Every structure is written in C-alpha cells, then in structure tokens.
Coordinates of C-alpha atoms and ligand atoms in Angstrom, one line a residue:
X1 CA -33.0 -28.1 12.3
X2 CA -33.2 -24.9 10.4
X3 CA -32.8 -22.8 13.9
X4 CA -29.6 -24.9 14.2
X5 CA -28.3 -23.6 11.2
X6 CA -29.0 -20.4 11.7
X7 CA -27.0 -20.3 14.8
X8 CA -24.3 -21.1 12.8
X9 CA -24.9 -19.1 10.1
X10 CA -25.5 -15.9 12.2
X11 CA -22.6 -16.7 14.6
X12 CA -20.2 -16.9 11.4
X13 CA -21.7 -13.4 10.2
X14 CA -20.3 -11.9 13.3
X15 CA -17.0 -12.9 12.8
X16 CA -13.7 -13.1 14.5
X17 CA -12.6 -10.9 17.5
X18 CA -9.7 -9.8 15.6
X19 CA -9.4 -6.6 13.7
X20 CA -11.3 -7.2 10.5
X21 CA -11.0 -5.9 7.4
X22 CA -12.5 -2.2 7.4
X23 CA -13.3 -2.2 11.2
X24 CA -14.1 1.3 12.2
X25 CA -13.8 1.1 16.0
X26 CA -15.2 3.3 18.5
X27 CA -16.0 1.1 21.6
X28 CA -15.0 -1.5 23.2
X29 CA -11.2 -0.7 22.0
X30 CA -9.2 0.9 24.9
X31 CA -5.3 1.3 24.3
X32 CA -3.2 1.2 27.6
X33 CA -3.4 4.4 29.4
X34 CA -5.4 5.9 26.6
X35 CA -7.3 8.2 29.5
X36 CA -3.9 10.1 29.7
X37 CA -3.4 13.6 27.9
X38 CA -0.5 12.8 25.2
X39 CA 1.7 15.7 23.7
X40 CA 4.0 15.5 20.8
X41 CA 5.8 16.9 17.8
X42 CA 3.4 16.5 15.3
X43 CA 6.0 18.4 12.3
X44 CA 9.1 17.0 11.2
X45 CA 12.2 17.0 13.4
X46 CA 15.1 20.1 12.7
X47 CA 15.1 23.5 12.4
X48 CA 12.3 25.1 10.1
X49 CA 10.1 27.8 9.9
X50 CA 6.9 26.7 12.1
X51 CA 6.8 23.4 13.8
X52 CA 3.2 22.5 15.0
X53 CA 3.2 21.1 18.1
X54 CA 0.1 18.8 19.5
X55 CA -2.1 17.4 22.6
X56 CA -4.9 15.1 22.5
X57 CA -7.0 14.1 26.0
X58 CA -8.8 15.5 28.6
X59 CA -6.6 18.1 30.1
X60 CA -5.6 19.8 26.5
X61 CA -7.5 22.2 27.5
X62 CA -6.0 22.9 30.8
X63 CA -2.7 22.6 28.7
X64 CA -3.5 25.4 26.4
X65 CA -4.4 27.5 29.3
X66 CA -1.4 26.7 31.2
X67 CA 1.2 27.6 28.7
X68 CA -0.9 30.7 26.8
X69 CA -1.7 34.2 27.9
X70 CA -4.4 35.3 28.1
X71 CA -5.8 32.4 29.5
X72 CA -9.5 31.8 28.2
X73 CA -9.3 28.9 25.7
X74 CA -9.4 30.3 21.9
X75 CA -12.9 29.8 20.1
X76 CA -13.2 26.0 18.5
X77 CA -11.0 25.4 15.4
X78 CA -10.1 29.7 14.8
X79 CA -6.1 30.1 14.7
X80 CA -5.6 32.7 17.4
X81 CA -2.4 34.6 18.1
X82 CA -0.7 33.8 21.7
X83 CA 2.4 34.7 24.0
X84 CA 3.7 31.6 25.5
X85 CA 5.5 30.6 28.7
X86 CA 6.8 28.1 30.9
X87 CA 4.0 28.1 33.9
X88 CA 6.3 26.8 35.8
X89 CA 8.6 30.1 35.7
X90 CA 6.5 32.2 33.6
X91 CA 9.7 32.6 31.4
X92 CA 7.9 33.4 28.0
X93 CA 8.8 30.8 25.2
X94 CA 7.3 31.8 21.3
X95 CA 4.9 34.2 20.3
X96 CA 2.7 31.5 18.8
X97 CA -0.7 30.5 16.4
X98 CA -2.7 28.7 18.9
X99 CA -6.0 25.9 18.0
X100 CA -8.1 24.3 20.4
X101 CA -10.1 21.1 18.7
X102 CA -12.6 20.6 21.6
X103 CA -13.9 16.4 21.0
X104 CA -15.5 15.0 19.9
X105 CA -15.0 17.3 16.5
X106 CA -10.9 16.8 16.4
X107 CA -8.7 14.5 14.7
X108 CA -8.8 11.9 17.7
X109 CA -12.2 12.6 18.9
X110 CA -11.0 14.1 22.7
X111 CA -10.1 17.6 22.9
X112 CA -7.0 18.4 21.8
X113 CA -5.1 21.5 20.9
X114 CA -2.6 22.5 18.7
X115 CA 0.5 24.8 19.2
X116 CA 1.8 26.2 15.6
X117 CA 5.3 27.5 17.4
X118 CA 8.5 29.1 15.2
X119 CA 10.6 25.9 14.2
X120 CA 13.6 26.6 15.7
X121 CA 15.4 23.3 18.5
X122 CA 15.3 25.7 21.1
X123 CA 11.8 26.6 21.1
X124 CA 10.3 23.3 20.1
X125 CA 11.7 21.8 22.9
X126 CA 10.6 24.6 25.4
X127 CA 7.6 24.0 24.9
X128 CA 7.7 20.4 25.0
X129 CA 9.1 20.5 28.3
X130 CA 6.7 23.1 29.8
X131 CA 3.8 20.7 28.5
X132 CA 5.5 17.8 29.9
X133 CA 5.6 19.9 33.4
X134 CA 1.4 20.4 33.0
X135 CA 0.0 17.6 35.7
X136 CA -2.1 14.8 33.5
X137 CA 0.3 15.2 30.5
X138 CA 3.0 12.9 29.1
X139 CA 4.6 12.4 25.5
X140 CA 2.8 10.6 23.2
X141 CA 4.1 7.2 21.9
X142 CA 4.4 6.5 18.2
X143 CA 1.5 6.6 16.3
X144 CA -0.8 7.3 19.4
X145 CA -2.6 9.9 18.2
X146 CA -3.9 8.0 15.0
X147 CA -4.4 4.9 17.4
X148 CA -7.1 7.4 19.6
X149 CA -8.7 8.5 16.0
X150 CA -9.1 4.7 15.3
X151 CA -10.4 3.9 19.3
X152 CA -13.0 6.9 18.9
X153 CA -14.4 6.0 15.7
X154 CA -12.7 8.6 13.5
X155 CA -10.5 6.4 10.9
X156 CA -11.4 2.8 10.3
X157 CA -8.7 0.4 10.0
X158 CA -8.2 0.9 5.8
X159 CA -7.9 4.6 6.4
X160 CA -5.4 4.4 9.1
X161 CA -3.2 2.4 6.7
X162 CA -4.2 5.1 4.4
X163 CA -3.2 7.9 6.7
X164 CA 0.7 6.3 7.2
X165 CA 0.4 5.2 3.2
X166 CA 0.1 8.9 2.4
X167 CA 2.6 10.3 5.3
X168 CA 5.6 7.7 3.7
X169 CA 4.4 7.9 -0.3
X170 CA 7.1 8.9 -2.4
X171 CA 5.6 9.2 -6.0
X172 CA 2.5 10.3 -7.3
X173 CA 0.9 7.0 -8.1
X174 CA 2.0 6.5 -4.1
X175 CA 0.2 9.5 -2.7
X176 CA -2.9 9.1 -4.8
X177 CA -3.6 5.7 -3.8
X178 CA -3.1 6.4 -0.3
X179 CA -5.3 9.6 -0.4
X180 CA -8.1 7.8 -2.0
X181 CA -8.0 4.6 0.7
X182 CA -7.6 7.5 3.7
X183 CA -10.8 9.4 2.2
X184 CA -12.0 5.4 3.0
X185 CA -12.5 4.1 -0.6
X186 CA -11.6 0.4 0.3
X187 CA -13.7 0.5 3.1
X188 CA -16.8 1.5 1.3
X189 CA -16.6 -1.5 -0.8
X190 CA -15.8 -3.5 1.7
X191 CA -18.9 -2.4 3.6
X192 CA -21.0 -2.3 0.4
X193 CA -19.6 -6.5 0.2
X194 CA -20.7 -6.8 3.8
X195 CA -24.1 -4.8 3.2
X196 CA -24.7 -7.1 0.3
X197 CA -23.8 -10.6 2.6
X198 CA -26.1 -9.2 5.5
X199 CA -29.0 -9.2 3.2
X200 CA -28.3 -12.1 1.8
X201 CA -28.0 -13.5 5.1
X202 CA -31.0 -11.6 6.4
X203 CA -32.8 -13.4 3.4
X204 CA -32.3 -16.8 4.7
X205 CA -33.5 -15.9 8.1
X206 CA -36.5 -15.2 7.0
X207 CA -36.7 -18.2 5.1
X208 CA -35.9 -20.4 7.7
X209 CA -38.4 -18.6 9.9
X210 CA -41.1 -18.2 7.4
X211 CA -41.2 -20.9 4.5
X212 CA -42.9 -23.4 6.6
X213 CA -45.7 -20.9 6.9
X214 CA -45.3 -20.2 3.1
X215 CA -45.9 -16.4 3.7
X216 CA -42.7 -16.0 1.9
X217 CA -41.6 -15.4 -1.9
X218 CA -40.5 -18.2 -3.7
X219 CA -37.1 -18.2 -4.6
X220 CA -35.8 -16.2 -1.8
X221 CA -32.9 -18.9 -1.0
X222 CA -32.0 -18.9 -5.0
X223 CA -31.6 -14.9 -4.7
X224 CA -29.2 -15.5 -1.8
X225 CA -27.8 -17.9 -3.3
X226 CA -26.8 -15.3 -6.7
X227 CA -25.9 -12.4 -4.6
X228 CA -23.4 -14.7 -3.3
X229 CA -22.2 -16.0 -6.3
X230 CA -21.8 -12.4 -7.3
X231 CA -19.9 -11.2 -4.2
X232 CA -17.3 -14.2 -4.7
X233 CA -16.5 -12.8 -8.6
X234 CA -16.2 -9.7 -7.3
X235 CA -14.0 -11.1 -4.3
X236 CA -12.3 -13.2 -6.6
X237 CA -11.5 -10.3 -9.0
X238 CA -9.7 -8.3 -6.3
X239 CA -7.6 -10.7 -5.3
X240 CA -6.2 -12.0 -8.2
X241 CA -5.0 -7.9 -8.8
X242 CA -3.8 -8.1 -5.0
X243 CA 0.0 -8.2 -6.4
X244 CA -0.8 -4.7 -7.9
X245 CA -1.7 -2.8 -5.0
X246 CA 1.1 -4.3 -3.1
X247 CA 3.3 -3.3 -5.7
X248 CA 2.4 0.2 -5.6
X249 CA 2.9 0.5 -2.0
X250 CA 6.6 -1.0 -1.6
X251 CA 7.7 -0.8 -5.6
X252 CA 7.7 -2.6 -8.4
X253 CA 11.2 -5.0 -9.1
X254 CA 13.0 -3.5 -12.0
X255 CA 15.9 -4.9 -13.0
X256 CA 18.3 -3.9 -15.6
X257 CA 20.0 -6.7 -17.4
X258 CA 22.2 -7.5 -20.3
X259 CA 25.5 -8.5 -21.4
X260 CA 28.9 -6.5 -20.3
X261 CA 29.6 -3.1 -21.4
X262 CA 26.1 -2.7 -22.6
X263 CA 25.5 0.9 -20.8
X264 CA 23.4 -1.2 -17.7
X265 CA 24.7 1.0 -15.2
X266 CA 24.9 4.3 -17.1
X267 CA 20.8 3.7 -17.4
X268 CA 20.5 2.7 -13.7
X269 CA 22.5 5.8 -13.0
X270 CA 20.4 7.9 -15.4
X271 CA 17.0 6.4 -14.2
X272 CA 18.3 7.3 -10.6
X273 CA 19.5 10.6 -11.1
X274 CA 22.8 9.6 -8.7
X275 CA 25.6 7.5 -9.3
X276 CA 24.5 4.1 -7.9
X277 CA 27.0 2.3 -10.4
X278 CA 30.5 2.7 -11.2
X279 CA 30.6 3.3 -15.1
X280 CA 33.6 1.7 -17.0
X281 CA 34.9 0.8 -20.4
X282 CA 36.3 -2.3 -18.6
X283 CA 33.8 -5.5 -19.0
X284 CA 32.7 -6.9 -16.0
X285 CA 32.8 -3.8 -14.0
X286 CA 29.6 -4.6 -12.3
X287 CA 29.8 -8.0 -10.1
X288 CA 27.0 -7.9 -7.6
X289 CA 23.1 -6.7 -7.5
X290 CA 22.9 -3.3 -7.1
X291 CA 19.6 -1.9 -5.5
X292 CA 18.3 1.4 -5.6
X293 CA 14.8 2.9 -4.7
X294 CA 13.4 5.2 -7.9
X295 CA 10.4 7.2 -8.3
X296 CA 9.7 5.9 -12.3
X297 CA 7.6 8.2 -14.3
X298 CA 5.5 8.7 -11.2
X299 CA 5.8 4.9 -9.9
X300 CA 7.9 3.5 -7.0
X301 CA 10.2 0.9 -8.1
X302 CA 13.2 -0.8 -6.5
X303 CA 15.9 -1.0 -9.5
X304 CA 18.5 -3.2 -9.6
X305 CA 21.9 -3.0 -11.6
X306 CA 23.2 -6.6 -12.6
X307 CA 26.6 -8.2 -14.1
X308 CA 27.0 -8.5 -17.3
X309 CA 25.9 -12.0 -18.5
X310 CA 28.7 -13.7 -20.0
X311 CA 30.0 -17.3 -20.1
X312 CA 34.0 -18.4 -19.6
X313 CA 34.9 -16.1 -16.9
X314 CA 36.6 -16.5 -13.6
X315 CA 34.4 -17.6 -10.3
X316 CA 33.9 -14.2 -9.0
X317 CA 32.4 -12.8 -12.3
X318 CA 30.4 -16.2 -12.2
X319 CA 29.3 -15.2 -9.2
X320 CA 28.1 -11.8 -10.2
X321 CA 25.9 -13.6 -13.3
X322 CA 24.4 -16.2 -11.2
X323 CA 22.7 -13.3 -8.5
X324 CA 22.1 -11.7 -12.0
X325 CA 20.1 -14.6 -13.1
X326 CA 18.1 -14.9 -10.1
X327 CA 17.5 -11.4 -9.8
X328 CA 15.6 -12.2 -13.6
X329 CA 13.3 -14.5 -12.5
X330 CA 12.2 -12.4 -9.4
X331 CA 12.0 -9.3 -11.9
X332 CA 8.4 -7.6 -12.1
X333 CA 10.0 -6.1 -15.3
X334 CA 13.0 -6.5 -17.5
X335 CA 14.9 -3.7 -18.8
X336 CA 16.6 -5.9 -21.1
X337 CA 19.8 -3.4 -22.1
X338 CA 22.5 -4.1 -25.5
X339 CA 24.9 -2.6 -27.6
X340 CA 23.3 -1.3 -30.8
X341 CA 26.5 -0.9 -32.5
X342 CA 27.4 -4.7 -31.1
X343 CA 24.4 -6.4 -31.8
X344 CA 26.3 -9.3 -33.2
X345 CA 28.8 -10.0 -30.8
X346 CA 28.1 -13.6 -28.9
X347 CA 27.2 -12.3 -25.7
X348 CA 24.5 -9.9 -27.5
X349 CA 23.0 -13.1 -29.7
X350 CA 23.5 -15.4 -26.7
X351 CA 21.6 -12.5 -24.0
X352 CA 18.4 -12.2 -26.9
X353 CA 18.5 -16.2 -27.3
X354 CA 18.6 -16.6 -23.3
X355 CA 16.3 -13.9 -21.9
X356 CA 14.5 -11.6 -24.6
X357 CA 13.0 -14.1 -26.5
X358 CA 11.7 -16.5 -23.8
X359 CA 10.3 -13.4 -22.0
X360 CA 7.5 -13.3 -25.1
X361 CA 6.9 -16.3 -24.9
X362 CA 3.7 -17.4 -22.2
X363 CA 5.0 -19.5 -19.4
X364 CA 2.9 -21.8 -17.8
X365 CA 0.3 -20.2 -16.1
X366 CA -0.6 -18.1 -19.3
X367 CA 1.4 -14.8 -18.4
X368 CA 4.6 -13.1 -20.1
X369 CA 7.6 -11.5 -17.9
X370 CA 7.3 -8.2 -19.1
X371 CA 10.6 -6.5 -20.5
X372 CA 11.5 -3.7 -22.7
X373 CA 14.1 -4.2 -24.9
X374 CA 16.8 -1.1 -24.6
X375 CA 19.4 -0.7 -27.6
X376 CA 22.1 1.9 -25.8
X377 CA 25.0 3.8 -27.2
X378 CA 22.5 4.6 -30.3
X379 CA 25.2 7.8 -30.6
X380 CA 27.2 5.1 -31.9
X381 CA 24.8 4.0 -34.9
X382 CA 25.7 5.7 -38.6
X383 CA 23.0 8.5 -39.0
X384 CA 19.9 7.1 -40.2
X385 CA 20.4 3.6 -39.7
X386 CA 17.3 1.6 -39.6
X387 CA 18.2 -1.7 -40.4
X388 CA 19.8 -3.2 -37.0
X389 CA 19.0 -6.9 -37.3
X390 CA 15.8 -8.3 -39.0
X391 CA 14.8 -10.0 -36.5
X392 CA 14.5 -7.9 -33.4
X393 CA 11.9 -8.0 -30.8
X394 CA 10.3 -5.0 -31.0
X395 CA 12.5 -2.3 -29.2
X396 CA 13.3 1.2 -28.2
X397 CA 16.7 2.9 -28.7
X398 CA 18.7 5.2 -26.3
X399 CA 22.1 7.3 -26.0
X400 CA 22.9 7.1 -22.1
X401 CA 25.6 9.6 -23.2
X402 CA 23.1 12.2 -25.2
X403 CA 19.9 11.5 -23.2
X404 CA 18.2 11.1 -26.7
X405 CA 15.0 8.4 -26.6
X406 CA 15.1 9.0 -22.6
X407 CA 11.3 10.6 -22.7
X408 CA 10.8 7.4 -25.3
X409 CA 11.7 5.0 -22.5
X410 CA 10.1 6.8 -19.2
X411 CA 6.5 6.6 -21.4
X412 CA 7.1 3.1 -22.0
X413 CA 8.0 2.5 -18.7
X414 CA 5.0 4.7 -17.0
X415 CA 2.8 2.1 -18.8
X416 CA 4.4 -1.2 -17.8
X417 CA 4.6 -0.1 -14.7
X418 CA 0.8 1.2 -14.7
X419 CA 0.0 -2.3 -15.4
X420 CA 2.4 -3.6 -12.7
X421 CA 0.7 -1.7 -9.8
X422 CA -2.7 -0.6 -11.0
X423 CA -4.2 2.5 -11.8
X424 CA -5.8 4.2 -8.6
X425 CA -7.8 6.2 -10.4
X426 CA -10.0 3.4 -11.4
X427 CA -10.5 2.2 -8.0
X428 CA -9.4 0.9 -4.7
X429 CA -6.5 -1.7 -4.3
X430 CA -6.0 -4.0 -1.9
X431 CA -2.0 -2.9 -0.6
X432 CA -1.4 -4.9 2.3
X433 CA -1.4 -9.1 2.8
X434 CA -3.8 -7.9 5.6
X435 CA -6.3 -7.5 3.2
X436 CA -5.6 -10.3 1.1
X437 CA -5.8 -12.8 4.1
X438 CA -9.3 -11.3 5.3
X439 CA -10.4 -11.5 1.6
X440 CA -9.3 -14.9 1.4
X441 CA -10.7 -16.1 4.3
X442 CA -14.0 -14.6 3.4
X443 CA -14.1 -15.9 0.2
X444 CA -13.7 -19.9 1.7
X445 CA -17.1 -18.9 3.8
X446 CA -19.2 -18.0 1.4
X447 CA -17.8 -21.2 -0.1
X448 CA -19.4 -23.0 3.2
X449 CA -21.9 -20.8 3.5
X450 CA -23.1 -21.4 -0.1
X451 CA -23.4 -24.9 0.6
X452 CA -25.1 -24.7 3.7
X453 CA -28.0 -22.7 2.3
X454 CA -28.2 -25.5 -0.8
X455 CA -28.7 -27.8 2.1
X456 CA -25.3 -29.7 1.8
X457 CA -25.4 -30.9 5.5
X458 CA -22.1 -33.0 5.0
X459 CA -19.9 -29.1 5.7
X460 CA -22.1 -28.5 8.6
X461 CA -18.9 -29.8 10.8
X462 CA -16.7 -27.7 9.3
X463 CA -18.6 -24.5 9.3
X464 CA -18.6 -25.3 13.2
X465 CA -14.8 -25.2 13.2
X466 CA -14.5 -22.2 11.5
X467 CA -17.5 -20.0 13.8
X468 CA -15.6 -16.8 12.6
X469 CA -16.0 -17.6 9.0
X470 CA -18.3 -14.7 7.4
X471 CA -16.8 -11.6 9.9
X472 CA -14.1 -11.2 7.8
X473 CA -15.1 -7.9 5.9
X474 CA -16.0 -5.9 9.3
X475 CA -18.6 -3.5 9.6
X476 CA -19.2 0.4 9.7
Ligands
GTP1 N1 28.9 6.1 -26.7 C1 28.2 5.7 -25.7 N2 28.9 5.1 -24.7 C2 28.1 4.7 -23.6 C3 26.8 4.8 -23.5 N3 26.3 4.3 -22.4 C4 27.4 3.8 -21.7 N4 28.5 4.0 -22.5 C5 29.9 3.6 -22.1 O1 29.9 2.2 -22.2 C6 30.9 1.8 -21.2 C7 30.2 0.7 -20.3 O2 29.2 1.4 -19.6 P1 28.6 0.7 -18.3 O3 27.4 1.5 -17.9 O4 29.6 0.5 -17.3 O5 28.2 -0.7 -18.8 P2 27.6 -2.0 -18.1 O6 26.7 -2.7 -18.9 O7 27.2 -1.6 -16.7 O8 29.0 -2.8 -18.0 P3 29.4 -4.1 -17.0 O9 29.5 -3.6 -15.6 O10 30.6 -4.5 -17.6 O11 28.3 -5.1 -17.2 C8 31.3 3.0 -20.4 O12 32.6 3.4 -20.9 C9 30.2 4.0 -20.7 O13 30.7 5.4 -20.7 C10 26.1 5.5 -24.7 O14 24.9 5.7 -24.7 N5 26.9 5.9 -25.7

C-alpha cells in the first residue's frame, strides 16, 4: 500500500513536461534547426558609432576566418583588431574589433564570435551579407540566440524573462527588478522551495521504506508534514504580492480625476513632460480617457487624463464622465485633482462626497483605493492661506502654472507607487501570470500531498488525476 503511494507521490514530484517554473534546460530541448550557425545584428538598428554584429554555432569559427585577415582565429574572449572583407570578392568592408567566444564558455554555450563593426547602414549590412554568403550560416530568428543560451543550460527560464525584462525596462525600479531576476534571484528561491519539497519528500520515502522495520526516527512524517506547512506560507505569501510584480513590469494604472477645469490635464501634461492633453479655460475640454506611458519618480505607470465629473451636461460630455468613472474603479491610484481657490463650488463638494471620501473608507475585502488628494492652481490661494476647508482629507497642494509642490507630489507618489509594485530591493517578485499559475498549481499539491502523507486515502483519486501535481517549481 505504502509503495503505491509512493508511486504517486514520486511521479507527482517530477512534474509536468511543460516548462516549469525556473527550468534551466540543457538537454533534451532542441529548437528547429538549432544545429545551424545563426548570424545577426545584435546592436540596435540605424546609423551609430559601432554596431556589434554576432554568430552563434558550429561554423562561427569558420565565419570569423572567412570574413577577417589574417586568418588564425583571435585568442578566446581578447578584442583583437581586424581588416574585413567580403570572401566572396575579397572587397574589404570595416577595419573592425573582432571576439571569438569558443563554447561552451559564450553566451549560448556553442562557439560564437562577435564582430564590433563601425555603425554606419552601409557597413552593417556588408557584412551581413558576406556572413550570409559563408556555407552553414543563415540569419538568426528573433530571440534565437537567448533561446540556444536557454537549450544549453546557460539561462533558466526566470532569467530569460529577466534578460528581455532588462532589454525593454524603462525606469529604474524596471531595470533593477529585471537585473536581479536575470542574475537568477527568483530561481534560487524557487529551487530553495523545490530543495525544501524534495527532502520533505525524500523524508517520506524513507518512512514508507523503513517504519515497518522501526530503524527510523519518530516523527519523521510530522517533520514533512511542517516543512510543508511552511513552504505553503511562504507560497501563499508571494502570491498574494503577485499583483506587485506585475505591476512593476507593465505599470501601475494612474489616473488623474476630478471635476472640470481643475488643472487635470495640465498635471498629466506636467507629469508627462509632453503635451498629452489640450489645456483650456473652457470646462469640458477633456471628453475621452487619455493614456500615456510615464516613468513616475522612477516607476512605470500608464496615466490616464479623464473628463471632468460633472452632472447636467449634454450626452457626449456624459459620455466622457462615464469612461471617467470606470477608469476609477480600475485605478491602481487616484490622483484625485481640485480647484483650491474653488473648493466650494458643487462639482468640487459633489467630486470629495463621490470619490475622495469613499476611497478612505475599506471596501469589502479590507483594502483602501489608494489616492492622493491634489489641490491645483495653489498660485491662486491669498498668500499664507491655511485654512482651505476644515474638513479636508489630508492633502498636498500644487501650482501646474509655477511647478511649486511638484517635488512634494513626485515623493508622495514614489511611495504609493513603491507600495503598488514592490520594492526589488527586498527581494524577488513574481512579474509574469506564468509564475503565478505554476505557484498556484503547486500550492493545490502540497494541499494533496499534505493529505496523502496524513493518510487521507479519500484524495488518493484525485492525486491520480493530477500526476504532474508537485513539478511545478522545476529544478536546477
Ligand atoms: N492659475 C492657474 N491656472 C491653472 C493651473 N493649472 C491649470 N490652470 C488653468 O486652468 C484651466 C483648466 O486647465 P485644464 O488642465 O484644461 O483643466 P482640466 O481639469 O483638464 O479641465 P477639463 O478638461 O475641463 O476637465 C486652464 O486655463 C489652465 O491654464 C494652475 O496651477 N494655476
């Protein structure tokens, strides 16, 4: 009975044949025509100063001898200085920095080479086309050259998305997270989570194939049993902050409300550096969402511009306030925007009533929508002038025509948004629903598994259903 179970068991450990969660490669995986040399542009496209030109497979080698003179292959990984030419007609093409990355010690784990050419179109694509006339070669598809890193074992899964994390971030907060899951952060706890299940799991092994014999400790299925429990906290714990990391990755919603003529696209304009929104003294002038893309005080965030919210107005404007409103509830974080010098006006008194104050309050599953409270056109305030109304939220006050309490307002924001997408510095994030989903799913086995090793037979059918329960975290 107990061998039957640890079929089970042991077969669920290994896991599904689908990528898992940190899965470093490095056999078994063989991309189509991966036994080809590849050659691409590795730098950006258009004219610049050096473009760095790349091969990775078997005949890089052959490549670098073909195009360079002299022809002996440089020494491994030393920048050498070469006169290149078409082999075809010898018609030189660059004087060029030259680097051959014999594998297994490159970036993809074959040899590969690297030509450091002047940036200009001309040249870049001379030498594409003399590589592309070398027998064995042809260009490289997108992202081949990371896929070939990933098939020989050189970046696991987490640190590919790493890798393309780092080569799109836009912010700061965008470029350390990626650098820290590329230098494989996530993937050491994950593999520290699967280290910890595979003893656990080793642990009951050895108690279904010693207790009868009792040459084993007592307690050993109770000490399984906690390590478990702990692993699921810890599970539990990351995914509950799963939002974050996401956030960080694609932005988090800002979106800039209030009632018209507040200054709500003057901020969005001053937040964006460009003119996203036309600016009028004419109420109403913004009808639609307007989105824009911002790097906030180091944070990615996707602002949006809303109409003013009003009542009584004609069915185009009604329109406009209706996106507005369900732009609000999809908000990560209001940037709740009035008049200071029009406090009292009914749109002002209705906008606080409607959305400011409710935003305190805790909805029902024990969170507040976080918003900050802007006063504009403070310029417009009598010098000194404390007293704005008694009962304001608390609040921060700003001149979109002086810049004064901009600095205020980016410091407020760089902490509601830390709290938004999470602080890499104080450890990995999950950014992807990849992640989540793998998490997830291994999360329900040790549910199962938990109550296999208590002896509660009655989920022994559905542990056989789901034979891929445990692989979820992947291995090193
Ligand atoms: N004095 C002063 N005027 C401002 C300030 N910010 C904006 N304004 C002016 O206020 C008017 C309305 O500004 P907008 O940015 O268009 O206001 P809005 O809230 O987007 O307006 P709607 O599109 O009607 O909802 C314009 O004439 C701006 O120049 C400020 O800080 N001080």
């Amino acid at each position: 009975m107990w061998r039957g179970l640890w079929t089970l068991v042991s077969r669920a450990a290994r896991g599904p044949h689908s990528p898992r969660l940190c899965t470093r490669q490095g056999s078994g995986y063989r991309a189509p025509g991966s036994g080809a040399t590849i050659f691409a542009l590795s730098s950006g496209q258009g004219r610049c100063g050096i473009a760095v030109i790349r091969t990775s497979g078997p005949a890089s080698g052959h490549a670098l001898q073909s195009l360079t003179a002299p022809r002996d292959l440089p020494l491994a990984r030393k920048a050498c200085l070469r006169l290149l030419s078409d082999p075809r007609s010898g018609e030189p093409l660059d004087r060029a920095l030259v680097l051959w990355f014999p594998g297994p010690q490159s970036f993809t784990g074959e040899d590969c080479a690297e030509f450091h050419v002047h940036g200009g179109p001309a040249v870049v694509s001379g030498v594409l086309q003399a590589l592309g006339s070398v027998p064995g070669l042809r260009p490289a598809e997108a992202g081949e050259f990371t896929r070939r890193a990933f098939a020989h074992g050189k970046l696991s899964l987490t640190e590919v998305e790493g890798l393309a994390d780092l080569i799109h971030a836009e912010t700061e907060a965008q470029r350390r997270q990626a650098l820290r899951q590329l230098d494989g952060e996530l993937g050491d706890l994950c593999r520290g989570w699967a280290e910890t299940l595979t003893k656990a799991l080793a642990h009951v092994e050895a108690y279904i194939d010693f207790s009868e014999d009792d040459n084993l400790e007592e307690g050993v299925l109770d000490q399984a049993d906690s390590e478990v429990r702990k692993l699921e906290v810890a599970l539990g714990v990351h995914l509950r902050d799963a939002r974050r990391g996401q956030r960080l990755r694609s932005g988090a919603h800002v979106v800039v409300a209030g009632p018209p003529n507040a200054g709500k696209s003057s901020l969005v304009n001053l937040l964006s550096r460009k003119p996203v929104s036309i600016v009028s003294p004419e109420p109403g002038t913004t009808r639609d969402v307007l989105e824009t893309p911002v790097d906030l005080a180091g944070f990615p965030a996707l602002l949006s511009d809303t109409a003013g919210l009003r009542e009584g107005v004609g069915p185009v404007e009604q329109e406009g306030v209706r996106r507005a409103q369900k732009r609000l509830e999809q908000a990560d974080l209001i940037l709740a925007v009035l008049d200071a010098s029009d406090l009292a006006s009914p749109a002002s008194c209705n906008f606080l009533d409607t959305v400011v104050i409710p935003a305190g309050a805790r909805n029902p599953n024990g969170s507040r929508q976080r918003l900050l409270l802007v006063l504009n056109k403070s310029d417009l305030l009598p010098a000194g002038r404390s007293d704005l109304h008694p009962d304001l939220p608390s609040h921060l006050l700003l001149s979109c025509l002086t810049g004064e309490g901009l600095d205020g307002l980016l410091e407020a924001l760089k902490k509601e948004l830390a709290a938004l997408c999470g602080d890499p510095s104080t450890g990995p994030l999950l950014t992807r629903s990849r992640h989540q989903h793998h998490l997830r799913g291994c999360l329900d086995a040790l549910g199962l598994l938990r109550g296999q090793v208590r002896g509660q037979w009655k989920l022994r059918p559905r542990l056989e259903e789901h034979p891929e329960a445990l692989g979820y975290l992947g291995t090193a």
